Amino acid sequence: MPVLPFKWESSFLEVLDQRLLPGTIKTIRCHSPADVAQVIRDMAVRGAPAIGCCAAYGMALAIKKNSKSQALNSKHKGIPYLEFRISSLELRQLTAAAHLLKAARPTAVNLAWAVDKMMNFASDLSTGGNLFRAMVDEAKRIESQDVHANRAIGKWGASLLKKNSIVLTHCNAGALATAGYGTALGVIREGHSKGKIKKVFVDETRPYLQGARLTAWELDQEHIPHELITDNMAAHFMKTEKVAAVIVGCDRVAANGDTANKIGTYGVAVLARYHGIPFYVAMPVSTLDLTINSGAEIPIEDRSSDEVVMVGKMRIAPLHTRARHPAFDVTPASLITAIITEHGVVKPPYTKNLRKLKWTTQKP
Ligand code: MRU
């Protein structure tokens, strides 16, 4: 059973501190939206779907303290019942929480998607019951839908692979980055169970080392053959070993298929095209942003210079050297062979085919 990145514990959210992996297993308890925003900002929890799910619980935590005050004594045909309605105070608390959570990390659209979903859910609620409980249940639905989506992505993606394939992945789009199972790693998990994975090349993924610390850890736990490579080795191995496919996750996909993912993904896509290797993006529909036409509109998170000049506690650059640190880059749609979703595999032209997604009901 893989370790999960977060867990709801009846009145608080427990988050696995991924900054300490693989050496130390330690959790952090979040009791408020501010706590959740902080673990997202500091990357104790990371990965687009995982931060979306945590933000959904963060929204529930925004109204926790006042939830009882919202049960009004009403009567219907003379029969008393407890009616629940969202108060203006709660609306203000939710709005403040939404701003805080959305600002925690700007690139992954799952964060804003989950927050908006929770906001709409609360505003539309008109049934009897307890607001806090109802919101927690909605967050749980978002969480379980993500796991189902990942399982389906796994099946669709594995159908693209031949027996004994060598694949390459970048960053961590595994169980740790989602509500469980993973997107790109979901494809690899499912592919491995069907005898389709001979070996996974794992890019270490500078500067945060999600590949070395997290993807390698997940693969190791499941005994999936893998080799860790530094990011600058990818071209060499694409040339010298038979890499059959590159499979990566994503943080936001624009209407034309341009895809934001961990910094370095764009370079891997360029290399894949040069070597004639298919480049697949695994995407739950919650990562699709049809409100933007192209990748030029995707906000790219700028993170601290320290995360580049330091490796762990050791400084590797001169004291006064500042580093650039865009956390993501955008891979143009023209370099993407196909986008694997829970509803099926989408091929170009993406502008036309991504819009059709919601109406697709094929089974993997
Ligand atoms: O900065 P991170 O670690 O949150 O970046 C994660 C990625 O880029 C993942 O590939 C992406 O979120 C997809 S996770 C299923």
Coordinates of C-alpha atoms and ligand atoms in Angstrom, one line a residue:
M1 CA 0.0 0.0 0.0
P2 CA 1.7 3.3 -1.1
V3 CA 2.0 6.0 1.5
L4 CA -0.6 8.8 0.8
P5 CA 0.3 12.5 0.7
F6 CA -2.6 13.6 2.9
K7 CA -5.4 12.2 5.1
W8 CA -8.5 13.8 6.5
E9 CA -8.8 13.0 10.3
S10 CA -12.4 14.0 11.3
S11 CA -11.5 17.6 12.3
F12 CA -8.1 18.3 10.7
L13 CA -6.0 17.5 7.7
E14 CA -2.9 15.5 8.1
V15 CA -0.2 16.1 5.5
L16 CA 2.9 14.0 4.8
D17 CA 5.9 16.3 4.8
Q18 CA 7.3 15.4 1.3
R19 CA 10.3 17.7 1.9
L20 CA 11.8 15.1 4.2
L21 CA 11.3 12.1 2.0
P22 CA 12.6 9.5 1.4
G23 CA 14.6 9.6 4.7
T24 CA 12.0 10.7 7.2
I25 CA 8.3 10.1 7.5
K26 CA 6.7 13.0 9.4
T27 CA 3.3 14.5 9.2
I28 CA 2.0 18.0 9.7
R29 CA -1.5 18.8 11.1
C30 CA -3.6 21.5 9.4
H31 CA -6.4 23.0 11.5
S32 CA -7.2 26.1 9.3
P33 CA -7.1 27.3 5.7
A34 CA -3.9 29.3 6.6
D35 CA -2.2 26.0 7.8
V36 CA -3.2 24.3 4.5
A37 CA -2.1 27.3 2.4
Q38 CA 1.3 27.2 4.2
V39 CA 1.9 23.5 3.6
I40 CA 1.1 24.0 -0.1
R41 CA 3.3 27.1 -0.4
D42 CA 6.2 25.4 1.4
M43 CA 5.7 22.3 -0.8
A44 CA 5.3 19.9 2.1
V45 CA 2.5 18.7 -0.1
R46 CA 2.9 19.2 -3.8
G47 CA 1.7 17.9 -7.2
A48 CA -1.3 19.5 -8.9
P49 CA -4.1 17.1 -7.9
A50 CA -2.8 16.6 -4.4
I51 CA -2.8 20.4 -3.7
G52 CA -6.3 20.7 -5.2
C53 CA -7.6 18.0 -2.8
C54 CA -5.9 19.6 0.2
A55 CA -7.3 23.0 -0.7
A56 CA -10.8 21.5 -0.8
Y57 CA -10.3 20.3 2.8
G58 CA -8.9 23.8 3.6
M59 CA -12.1 25.3 2.4
A60 CA -14.1 23.0 4.8
L61 CA -11.8 24.1 7.6
A62 CA -12.7 27.8 6.9
I63 CA -16.2 27.3 8.3
K64 CA -15.5 24.7 11.0
K65 CA -15.7 27.0 14.0
N66 CA -19.1 28.4 13.1
S67 CA -20.8 25.4 11.6
K68 CA -23.2 24.9 14.5
S69 CA -24.5 28.5 14.4
Q70 CA -25.9 27.9 11.0
A71 CA -28.4 25.3 12.0
L72 CA -31.6 27.4 12.1
N73 CA -34.8 26.1 13.6
S74 CA -37.4 26.2 10.8
K75 CA -40.8 24.7 10.3
H76 CA -42.2 23.0 7.3
K77 CA -46.0 22.3 7.4
G78 CA -45.8 22.7 11.1
I79 CA -43.0 20.1 11.5
P80 CA -39.8 21.6 13.0
Y81 CA -36.5 20.8 11.3
L82 CA -33.0 22.1 11.3
E83 CA -32.4 24.2 8.2
F84 CA -28.9 25.0 7.1
R85 CA -28.1 28.1 5.2
I86 CA -24.8 29.8 4.6
S87 CA -24.5 33.0 6.6
S88 CA -22.8 36.2 5.4
L89 CA -20.1 35.6 8.0
E90 CA -19.4 32.1 6.6
L91 CA -19.5 33.5 3.1
R92 CA -16.8 36.0 4.1
Q93 CA -14.7 33.3 5.8
L94 CA -15.0 31.1 2.7
T95 CA -14.1 34.0 0.4
A96 CA -11.0 34.9 2.5
A97 CA -10.0 31.2 2.6
A98 CA -10.4 30.9 -1.2
H99 CA -8.1 33.9 -1.8
L100 CA -5.5 32.6 0.6
L101 CA -5.5 29.1 -0.9
K102 CA -5.6 30.1 -4.5
A103 CA -2.6 32.4 -4.0
A104 CA -0.5 29.6 -2.4
R105 CA 0.7 28.3 -5.8
P106 CA -0.4 29.9 -9.1
T107 CA 0.5 27.4 -11.9
A108 CA -1.5 24.2 -11.1
V109 CA -5.1 24.9 -12.0
N110 CA -6.4 22.1 -9.9
L111 CA -5.9 24.3 -6.9
A112 CA -8.3 27.0 -8.2
W113 CA -10.6 24.4 -9.6
A114 CA -11.1 22.6 -6.3
V115 CA -11.5 25.9 -4.4
D116 CA -14.1 27.2 -6.8
K117 CA -15.9 23.8 -6.7
M118 CA -16.1 24.0 -2.9
M119 CA -17.2 27.6 -3.0
N120 CA -20.0 26.8 -5.5
F121 CA -21.0 23.8 -3.4
A122 CA -21.3 25.9 -0.2
S123 CA -23.2 28.7 -2.0
D124 CA -25.7 26.3 -3.6
L125 CA -26.4 24.2 -0.5
S126 CA -30.0 24.4 0.6
T127 CA -30.5 21.0 2.2
G128 CA -30.8 20.5 6.0
G129 CA -27.6 19.4 7.8
N130 CA -24.3 20.6 9.1
L131 CA -22.3 22.9 6.7
F132 CA -18.9 21.7 8.0
R133 CA -19.8 18.0 7.5
A134 CA -21.4 18.7 4.1
M135 CA -18.2 20.4 3.0
V136 CA -15.9 17.7 4.3
D137 CA -18.1 15.2 2.4
E138 CA -17.7 17.2 -0.8
A139 CA -13.9 17.4 -0.3
K140 CA -13.9 13.6 0.1
R141 CA -15.8 13.3 -3.2
I142 CA -13.1 15.4 -4.9
E143 CA -10.5 13.1 -3.4
S144 CA -12.1 9.8 -4.4
Q145 CA -12.9 11.1 -7.9
D146 CA -9.2 11.8 -8.4
V147 CA -8.2 8.3 -7.5
H148 CA -10.8 6.9 -9.9
A149 CA -9.6 9.3 -12.6
N150 CA -6.0 8.1 -12.1
R151 CA -6.9 4.4 -12.3
A152 CA -8.6 5.1 -15.7
I153 CA -5.7 7.2 -16.9
G154 CA -3.5 4.3 -16.0
K155 CA -5.5 1.9 -18.1
W156 CA -5.8 4.2 -21.1
G157 CA -2.0 5.1 -20.9
A158 CA -0.9 1.4 -20.6
S159 CA -2.8 0.6 -23.7
L160 CA -0.4 2.8 -25.6
L161 CA 2.7 0.8 -24.5
K162 CA 4.2 -2.3 -26.1
K163 CA 5.6 -5.2 -24.0
N164 CA 8.9 -4.6 -22.2
S165 CA 9.1 -0.8 -22.9
I166 CA 11.7 1.5 -21.5
V167 CA 10.0 4.7 -20.5
L168 CA 11.3 8.0 -19.1
T169 CA 9.5 10.3 -16.7
H170 CA 10.2 13.7 -15.2
C171 CA 9.4 15.0 -11.7
N172 CA 6.8 13.1 -9.6
A173 CA 3.3 12.5 -10.9
G174 CA 2.7 9.6 -8.7
A175 CA 0.6 8.6 -5.7
L176 CA 2.4 11.4 -3.7
A177 CA 1.3 14.1 -6.2
T178 CA -2.4 13.0 -6.3
A179 CA -5.0 11.5 -4.0
G180 CA -3.5 8.1 -4.8
Y181 CA -2.1 5.9 -7.6
G182 CA -0.8 8.8 -9.7
T183 CA -1.2 10.0 -13.3
A184 CA 2.1 9.4 -15.2
L185 CA 3.1 6.9 -12.5
G186 CA -0.5 5.5 -12.8
V187 CA 0.3 4.6 -16.4
I188 CA 3.6 3.1 -15.3
R189 CA 2.0 1.1 -12.5
E190 CA -0.7 -0.3 -14.7
G191 CA 1.8 -0.9 -17.5
H192 CA 4.2 -2.7 -15.2
S193 CA 1.3 -5.0 -14.0
K194 CA 0.7 -5.9 -17.6
G195 CA 4.4 -6.7 -18.4
K196 CA 4.8 -3.6 -20.5
I197 CA 7.5 -1.8 -18.4
K198 CA 11.0 -3.1 -18.6
K199 CA 12.6 -0.1 -17.0
V200 CA 11.8 3.5 -16.0
F201 CA 14.4 6.2 -16.4
V202 CA 13.7 8.7 -13.6
D203 CA 15.0 12.3 -14.2
E204 CA 16.2 13.5 -10.9
T205 CA 14.4 16.9 -11.5
R206 CA 16.6 19.7 -10.3
P207 CA 16.2 21.8 -8.2
Y208 CA 13.6 20.1 -5.9
L209 CA 14.6 16.6 -6.8
Q210 CA 11.1 15.2 -7.0
G211 CA 12.4 12.4 -9.3
A212 CA 15.3 11.3 -7.1
R213 CA 13.5 11.7 -3.8
L214 CA 9.8 10.8 -4.6
T215 CA 9.4 9.0 -7.9
A216 CA 12.4 6.7 -7.3
W217 CA 11.0 6.0 -3.8
E218 CA 7.5 5.1 -5.1
L219 CA 9.0 2.8 -7.8
D220 CA 11.3 1.2 -5.3
Q221 CA 8.5 0.4 -2.9
E222 CA 6.6 -1.3 -5.7
H223 CA 9.6 -3.1 -7.1
I224 CA 9.3 -1.5 -10.6
P225 CA 12.7 -1.5 -12.3
H226 CA 14.1 2.0 -12.5
E227 CA 17.3 3.9 -12.9
L228 CA 17.9 7.4 -11.7
I229 CA 19.5 9.8 -14.1
T230 CA 20.5 13.5 -13.7
D231 CA 18.5 15.7 -16.0
N232 CA 21.4 16.3 -18.4
M233 CA 21.7 12.6 -19.1
A234 CA 18.3 12.3 -20.8
A235 CA 19.6 13.0 -24.3
H236 CA 22.4 10.5 -23.9
F237 CA 20.0 7.7 -22.9
M238 CA 17.5 8.5 -25.6
K239 CA 20.3 8.0 -28.1
T240 CA 21.9 5.0 -26.6
E241 CA 19.0 2.9 -25.1
K242 CA 15.7 2.2 -26.7
V243 CA 13.4 4.6 -24.9
A244 CA 9.9 3.8 -26.1
A245 CA 8.0 6.7 -24.6
V246 CA 8.2 9.7 -22.3
I247 CA 5.3 10.0 -19.9
V248 CA 4.8 13.1 -17.7
G249 CA 2.1 14.7 -15.6
C250 CA 0.9 18.3 -15.9
D251 CA -0.1 21.3 -13.9
R252 CA -2.3 23.1 -16.4
V253 CA -3.3 22.3 -20.0
A254 CA -4.5 25.2 -22.1
A255 CA -7.4 24.8 -24.7
N256 CA -4.8 24.4 -27.5
G257 CA -3.0 21.6 -25.6
D258 CA 0.0 23.7 -24.5
T259 CA 1.0 22.1 -21.2
A260 CA 2.7 23.5 -18.1
N261 CA 4.6 21.0 -16.0
K262 CA 7.7 20.9 -13.9
I263 CA 10.7 22.9 -15.1
G264 CA 12.7 20.8 -17.5
T265 CA 9.7 19.1 -19.1
Y266 CA 9.9 21.3 -22.2
G267 CA 13.5 20.3 -22.7
V268 CA 12.6 16.6 -22.4
A269 CA 9.9 17.1 -25.0
V270 CA 12.3 18.7 -27.4
L271 CA 14.7 15.8 -27.0
A272 CA 11.9 13.2 -27.4
R273 CA 10.9 14.8 -30.7
Y274 CA 14.5 14.8 -32.0
H275 CA 14.9 11.1 -31.2
G276 CA 11.5 10.2 -32.6
I277 CA 10.1 9.1 -29.2
P278 CA 6.4 9.6 -28.4
F279 CA 5.8 12.2 -25.7
Y280 CA 2.7 11.6 -23.6
V281 CA 1.0 13.9 -21.0
A282 CA -1.2 12.3 -18.4
M283 CA -4.0 14.7 -17.4
P284 CA -7.1 14.4 -15.2
V285 CA -9.8 16.7 -16.6
S286 CA -9.4 18.8 -13.5
T287 CA -6.1 20.0 -14.9
L288 CA -7.6 21.3 -18.2
D289 CA -8.1 25.0 -18.3
L290 CA -10.4 25.8 -21.3
T291 CA -10.6 29.5 -20.2
I292 CA -7.1 30.1 -21.7
N293 CA -6.3 29.7 -25.3
S294 CA -2.6 28.9 -25.1
G295 CA 0.3 28.3 -22.8
A296 CA 1.4 31.9 -23.0
E297 CA -1.5 32.7 -20.6
I298 CA -0.3 30.2 -17.9
P299 CA 1.1 31.9 -14.8
I300 CA 4.5 30.5 -14.1
E301 CA 5.5 30.3 -10.4
D302 CA 8.8 31.9 -9.6
R303 CA 10.3 30.3 -6.5
S304 CA 13.2 31.3 -4.3
S305 CA 16.8 31.4 -5.5
D306 CA 17.8 29.5 -2.3
E307 CA 16.1 26.3 -3.6
V308 CA 18.7 26.4 -6.5
V309 CA 21.9 27.5 -4.8
M310 CA 21.4 25.1 -1.9
V311 CA 21.2 21.3 -2.0
G312 CA 19.7 20.3 1.3
K313 CA 21.7 22.4 3.9
M314 CA 24.7 22.8 1.7
R315 CA 25.3 25.9 -0.4
I316 CA 26.7 25.0 -3.9
A317 CA 27.1 28.4 -5.4
P318 CA 29.1 31.5 -4.3
L319 CA 27.5 33.4 -1.5
H320 CA 26.4 36.4 -3.6
T321 CA 25.3 34.4 -6.7
R322 CA 21.5 34.6 -7.2
A323 CA 19.8 31.9 -9.2
R324 CA 16.7 31.9 -11.4
H325 CA 14.0 29.5 -10.4
P326 CA 10.9 29.2 -12.6
A327 CA 9.1 26.2 -11.1
F328 CA 7.4 25.2 -14.4
D329 CA 7.8 25.5 -18.1
V330 CA 5.3 25.2 -21.0
T331 CA 5.6 22.4 -23.6
P332 CA 4.0 23.5 -26.9
A333 CA 1.2 21.2 -28.0
S334 CA 3.1 20.5 -31.2
L335 CA 5.6 18.4 -29.2
I336 CA 2.9 16.3 -27.5
T337 CA 2.0 13.0 -29.1
A338 CA -1.2 12.5 -27.1
I339 CA -2.8 13.6 -23.8
I340 CA -4.0 10.7 -21.7
T341 CA -7.2 11.5 -19.7
E342 CA -9.6 9.5 -17.6
H343 CA -12.1 9.7 -20.5
G344 CA -9.7 8.4 -23.2
V345 CA -6.6 9.3 -25.2
V346 CA -6.8 12.7 -26.9
K347 CA -4.8 13.2 -30.0
P348 CA -4.2 16.4 -32.1
P349 CA -5.8 18.7 -33.1
Y350 CA -6.1 19.5 -29.4
T351 CA -8.1 22.7 -29.8
K352 CA -10.9 20.7 -31.3
N353 CA -10.5 17.4 -29.4
L354 CA -10.0 18.7 -25.9
R355 CA -13.3 20.5 -26.0
K356 CA -15.1 17.2 -26.8
L357 CA -13.7 15.6 -23.7
K358 CA -16.5 16.1 -21.3
W359 CA -18.9 14.3 -23.6
T360 CA -16.7 11.3 -24.1
T361 CA -17.9 8.2 -22.2
Q362 CA -15.7 5.4 -23.5
K363 CA -14.4 2.9 -20.9
P364 CA -10.7 2.1 -20.7
Ligands
MRU1 O1 6.3 21.7 -8.0 P1 5.6 20.4 -7.9 O2 6.4 19.3 -7.3 O3 4.2 20.6 -7.3 O4 5.4 20.0 -9.4 C1 4.7 18.8 -9.7 C2 4.6 18.5 -11.2 O5 5.0 19.3 -12.0 C3 3.8 17.3 -11.6 O6 4.3 16.7 -12.7 C4 2.3 17.8 -11.8 O7 1.8 18.5 -10.7 C5 1.4 16.6 -12.1 S1 1.2 15.6 -10.6 C6 0.1 14.4 -11.1

